[in-house]
mmCIF file of C-alpha atoms in Angstrom:
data_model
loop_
_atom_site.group_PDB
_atom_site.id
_atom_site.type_symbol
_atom_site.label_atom_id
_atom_site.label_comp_id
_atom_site.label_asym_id
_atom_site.label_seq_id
_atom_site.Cartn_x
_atom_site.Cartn_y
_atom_site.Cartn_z
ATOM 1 C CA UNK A 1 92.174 -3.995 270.014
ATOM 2 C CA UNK A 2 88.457 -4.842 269.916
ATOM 3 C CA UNK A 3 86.920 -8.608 270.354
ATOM 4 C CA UNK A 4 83.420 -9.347 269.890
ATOM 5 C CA UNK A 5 81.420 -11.039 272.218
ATOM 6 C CA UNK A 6 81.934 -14.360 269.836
ATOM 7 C CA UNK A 7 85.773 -14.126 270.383
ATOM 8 C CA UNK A 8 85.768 -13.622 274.447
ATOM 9 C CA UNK A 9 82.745 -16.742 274.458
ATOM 10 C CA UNK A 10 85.127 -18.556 272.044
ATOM 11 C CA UNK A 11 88.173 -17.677 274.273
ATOM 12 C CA UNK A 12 86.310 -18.769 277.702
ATOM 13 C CA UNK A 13 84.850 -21.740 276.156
ATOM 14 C CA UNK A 14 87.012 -23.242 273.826
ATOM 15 C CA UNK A 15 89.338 -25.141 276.553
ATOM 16 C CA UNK A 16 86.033 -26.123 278.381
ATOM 17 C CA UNK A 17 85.166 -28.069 275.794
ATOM 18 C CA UNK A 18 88.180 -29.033 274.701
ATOM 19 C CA UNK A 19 88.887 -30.544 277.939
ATOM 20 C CA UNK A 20 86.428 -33.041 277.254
ATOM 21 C CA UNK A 21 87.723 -33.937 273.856
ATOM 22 C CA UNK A 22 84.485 -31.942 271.885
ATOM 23 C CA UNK A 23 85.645 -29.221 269.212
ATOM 24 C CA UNK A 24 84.017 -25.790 269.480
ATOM 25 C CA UNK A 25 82.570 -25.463 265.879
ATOM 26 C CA UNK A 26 80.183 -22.349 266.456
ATOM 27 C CA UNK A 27 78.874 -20.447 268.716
ATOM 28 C CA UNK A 28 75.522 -18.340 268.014
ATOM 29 C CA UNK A 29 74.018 -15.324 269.468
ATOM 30 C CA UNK A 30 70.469 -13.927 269.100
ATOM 31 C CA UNK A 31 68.327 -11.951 270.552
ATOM 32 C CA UNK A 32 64.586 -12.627 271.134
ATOM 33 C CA UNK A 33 62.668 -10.162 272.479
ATOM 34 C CA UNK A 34 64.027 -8.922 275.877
ATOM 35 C CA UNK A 35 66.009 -12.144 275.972
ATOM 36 C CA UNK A 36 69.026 -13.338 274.543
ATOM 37 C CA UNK A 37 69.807 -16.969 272.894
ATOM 38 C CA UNK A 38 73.535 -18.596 273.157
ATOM 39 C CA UNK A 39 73.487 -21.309 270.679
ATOM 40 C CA UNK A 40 76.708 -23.812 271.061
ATOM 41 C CA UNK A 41 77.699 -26.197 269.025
ATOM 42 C CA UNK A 42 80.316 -29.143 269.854
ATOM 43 C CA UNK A 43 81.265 -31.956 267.829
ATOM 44 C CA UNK A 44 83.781 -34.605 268.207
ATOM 45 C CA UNK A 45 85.354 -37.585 265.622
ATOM 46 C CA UNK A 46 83.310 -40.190 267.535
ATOM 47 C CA UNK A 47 80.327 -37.843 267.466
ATOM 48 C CA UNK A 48 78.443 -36.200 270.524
ATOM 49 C CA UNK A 49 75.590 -38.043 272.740
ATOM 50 C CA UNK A 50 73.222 -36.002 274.583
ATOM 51 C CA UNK A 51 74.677 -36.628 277.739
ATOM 52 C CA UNK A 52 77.602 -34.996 276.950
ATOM 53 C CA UNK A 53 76.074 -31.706 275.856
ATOM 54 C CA UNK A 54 73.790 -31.719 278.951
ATOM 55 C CA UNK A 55 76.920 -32.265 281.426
ATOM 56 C CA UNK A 56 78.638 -29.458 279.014
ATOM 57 C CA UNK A 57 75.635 -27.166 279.176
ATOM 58 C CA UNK A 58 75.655 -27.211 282.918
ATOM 59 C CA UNK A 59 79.527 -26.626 282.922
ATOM 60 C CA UNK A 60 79.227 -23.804 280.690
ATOM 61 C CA UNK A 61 76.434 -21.892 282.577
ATOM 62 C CA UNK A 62 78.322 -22.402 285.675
ATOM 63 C CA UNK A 63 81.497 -20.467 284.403
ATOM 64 C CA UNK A 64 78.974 -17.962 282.285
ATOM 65 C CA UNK A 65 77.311 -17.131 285.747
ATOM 66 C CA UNK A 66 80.900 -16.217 287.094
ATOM 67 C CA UNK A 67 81.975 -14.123 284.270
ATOM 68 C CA UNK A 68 80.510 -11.170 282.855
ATOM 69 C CA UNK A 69 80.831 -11.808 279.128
ATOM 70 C CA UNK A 70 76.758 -12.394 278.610
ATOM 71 C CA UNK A 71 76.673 -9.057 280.589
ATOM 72 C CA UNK A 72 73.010 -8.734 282.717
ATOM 73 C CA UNK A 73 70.611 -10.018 280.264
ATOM 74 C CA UNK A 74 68.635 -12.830 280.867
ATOM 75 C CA UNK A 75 69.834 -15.490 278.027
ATOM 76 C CA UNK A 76 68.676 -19.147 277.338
ATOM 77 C CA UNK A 77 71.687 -21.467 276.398
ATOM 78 C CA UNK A 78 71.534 -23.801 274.338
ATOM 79 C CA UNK A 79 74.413 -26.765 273.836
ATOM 80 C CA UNK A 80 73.777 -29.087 270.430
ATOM 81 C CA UNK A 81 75.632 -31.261 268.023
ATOM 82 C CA UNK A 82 75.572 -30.230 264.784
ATOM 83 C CA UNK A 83 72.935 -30.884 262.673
ATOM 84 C CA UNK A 84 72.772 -33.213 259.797
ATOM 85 C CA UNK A 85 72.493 -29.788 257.150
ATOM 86 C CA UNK A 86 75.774 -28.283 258.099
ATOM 87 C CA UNK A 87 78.154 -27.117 256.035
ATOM 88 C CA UNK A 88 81.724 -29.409 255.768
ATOM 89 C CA UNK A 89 84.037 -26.358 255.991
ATOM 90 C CA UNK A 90 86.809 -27.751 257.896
ATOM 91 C CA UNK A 91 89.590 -30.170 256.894
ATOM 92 C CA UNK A 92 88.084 -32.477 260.014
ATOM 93 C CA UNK A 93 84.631 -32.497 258.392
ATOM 94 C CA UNK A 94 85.478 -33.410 255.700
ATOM 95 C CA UNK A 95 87.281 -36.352 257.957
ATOM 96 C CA UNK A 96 84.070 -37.307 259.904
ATOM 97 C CA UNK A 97 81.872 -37.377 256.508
ATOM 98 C CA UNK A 98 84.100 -40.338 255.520
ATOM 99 C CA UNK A 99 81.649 -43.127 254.067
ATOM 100 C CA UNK A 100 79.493 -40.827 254.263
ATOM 101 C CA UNK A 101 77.077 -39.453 250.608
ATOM 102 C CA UNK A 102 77.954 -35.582 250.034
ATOM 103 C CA UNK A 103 76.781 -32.933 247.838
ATOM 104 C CA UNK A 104 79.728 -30.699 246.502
ATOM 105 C CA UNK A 105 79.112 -27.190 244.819
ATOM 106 C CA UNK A 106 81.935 -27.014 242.341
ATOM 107 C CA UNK A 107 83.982 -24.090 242.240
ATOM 108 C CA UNK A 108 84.022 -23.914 238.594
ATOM 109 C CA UNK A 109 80.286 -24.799 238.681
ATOM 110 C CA UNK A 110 78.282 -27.472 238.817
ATOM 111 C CA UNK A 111 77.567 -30.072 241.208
ATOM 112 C CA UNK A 112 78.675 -33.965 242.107
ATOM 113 C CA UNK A 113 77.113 -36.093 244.459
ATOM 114 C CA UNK A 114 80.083 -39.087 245.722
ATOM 115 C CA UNK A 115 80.738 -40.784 248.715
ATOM 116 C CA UNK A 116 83.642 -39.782 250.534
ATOM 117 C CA UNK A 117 86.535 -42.743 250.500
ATOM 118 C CA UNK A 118 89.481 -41.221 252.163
ATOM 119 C CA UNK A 119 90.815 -37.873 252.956
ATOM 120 C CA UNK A 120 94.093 -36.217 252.114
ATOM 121 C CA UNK A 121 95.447 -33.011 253.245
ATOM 122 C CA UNK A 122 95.080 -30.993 250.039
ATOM 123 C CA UNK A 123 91.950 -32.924 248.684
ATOM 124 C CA UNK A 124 89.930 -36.452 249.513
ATOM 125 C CA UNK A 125 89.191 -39.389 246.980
ATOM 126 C CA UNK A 126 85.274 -40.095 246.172
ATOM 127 C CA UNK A 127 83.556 -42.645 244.579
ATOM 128 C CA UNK A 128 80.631 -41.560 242.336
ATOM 129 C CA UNK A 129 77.845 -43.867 241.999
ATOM 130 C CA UNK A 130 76.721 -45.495 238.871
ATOM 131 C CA UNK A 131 74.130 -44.569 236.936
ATOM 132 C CA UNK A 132 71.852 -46.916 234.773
ATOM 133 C CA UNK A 133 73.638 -50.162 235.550
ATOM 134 C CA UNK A 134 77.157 -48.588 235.369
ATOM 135 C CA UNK A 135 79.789 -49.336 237.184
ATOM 136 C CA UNK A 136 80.871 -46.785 240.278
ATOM 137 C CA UNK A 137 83.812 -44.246 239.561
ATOM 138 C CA UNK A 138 86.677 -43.371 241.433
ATOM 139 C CA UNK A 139 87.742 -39.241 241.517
ATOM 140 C CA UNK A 140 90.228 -37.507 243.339
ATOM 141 C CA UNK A 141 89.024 -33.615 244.142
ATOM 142 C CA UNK A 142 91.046 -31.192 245.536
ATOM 143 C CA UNK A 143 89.801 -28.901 248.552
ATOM 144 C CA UNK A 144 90.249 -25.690 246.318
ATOM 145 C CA UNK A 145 87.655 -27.512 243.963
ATOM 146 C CA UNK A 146 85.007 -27.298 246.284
ATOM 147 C CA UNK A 147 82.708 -24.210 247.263
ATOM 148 C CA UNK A 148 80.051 -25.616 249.355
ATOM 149 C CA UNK A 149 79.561 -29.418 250.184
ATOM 150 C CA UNK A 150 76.890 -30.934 252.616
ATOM 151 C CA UNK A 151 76.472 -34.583 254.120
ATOM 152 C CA UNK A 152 73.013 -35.845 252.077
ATOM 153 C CA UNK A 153 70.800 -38.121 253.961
ATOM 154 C CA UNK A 154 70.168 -41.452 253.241
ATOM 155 C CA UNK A 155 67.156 -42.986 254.649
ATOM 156 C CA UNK A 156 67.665 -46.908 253.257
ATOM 157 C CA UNK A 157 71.698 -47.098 253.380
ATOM 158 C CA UNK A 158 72.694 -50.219 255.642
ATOM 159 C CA UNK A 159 75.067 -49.239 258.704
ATOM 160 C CA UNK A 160 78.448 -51.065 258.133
ATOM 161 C CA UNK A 161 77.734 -52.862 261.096
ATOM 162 C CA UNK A 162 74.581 -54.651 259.468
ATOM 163 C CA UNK A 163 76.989 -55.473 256.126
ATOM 164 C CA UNK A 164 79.623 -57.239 258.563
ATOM 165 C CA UNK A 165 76.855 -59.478 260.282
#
């Protein structure tokens, strides 16, 4: 049986990170020029600081140099958080978006922007904002619903924090 270079990365990597409590949600590899780029990213419920990818980083090009799975190509790692653009695709994504303004691609077609209020395990409830002076709506949306859905920014949105002081 075959594995890719992602799966043996994945395989060596996974409990690494793991270990200090960060899920393994991607791991990219590219080649520029005569180099290579390894492109990891973590997250975590709590969310990632840059401290912990830096100690991570150094971790993981300590047990890269000792294995053989980046073969003898010079490579530039590279350990991130994701980014504010990426895809919810996972049941914990969904999870960590709570509160938080998404943009769903229907399944049937279409799109809805809500905020996310809670999530189940076969779907999450979302309130959809009022338009025009109306009132906000309450909608329940099952995960089959859904083809694509991104977090949208929000630039003037006050932190919970600042609406309990």
């Amino acid at each position: 049986m075959s594995t890719t270079q992602s799966d043996r990365l994945r395989v060596l990597l996974e409990p690494l990170a793991a270990a200090r409590g960060l899920d393994l949600e991607e791991i990219e590899t590219s080649r520029a020029g005569k180099r290579r780029m390894l492109r990891i990213i973590v997250d975590s419920d709590e969310g990632v600081e840059l401290d912990a990818c830096a100690e991570l980083s150094r971790e993981v090009s300590d047990l890269l140099d000792a294995s053989d799975v980046m073969g003898e190509d010079e490579y530039v790692l590279e350990v991130s958080s994701p980014g504010a653009d990426r895809p919810l695709t996972e049941h914990r994504h969904y999870v960590r978006a709570t509160g938080r303004l998404v943009k769903f691609q229907l399944a049937e077609g279409g799109e809805l922007i809500a905020r996310i209020l809670g999530v189940g395990d076969e779907g999450m409830d979302l309130e959809i904002p009022g338009v025009k002076g109306r009132k906000a709506t309450v909608r329940h949306i099952a995960f089959t619903d859904i083809a694509k859905a991104r977090v949208e920014i929000e630039f003037s949105r006050k932190d919970k924090k600042e609406e309990e002081a």
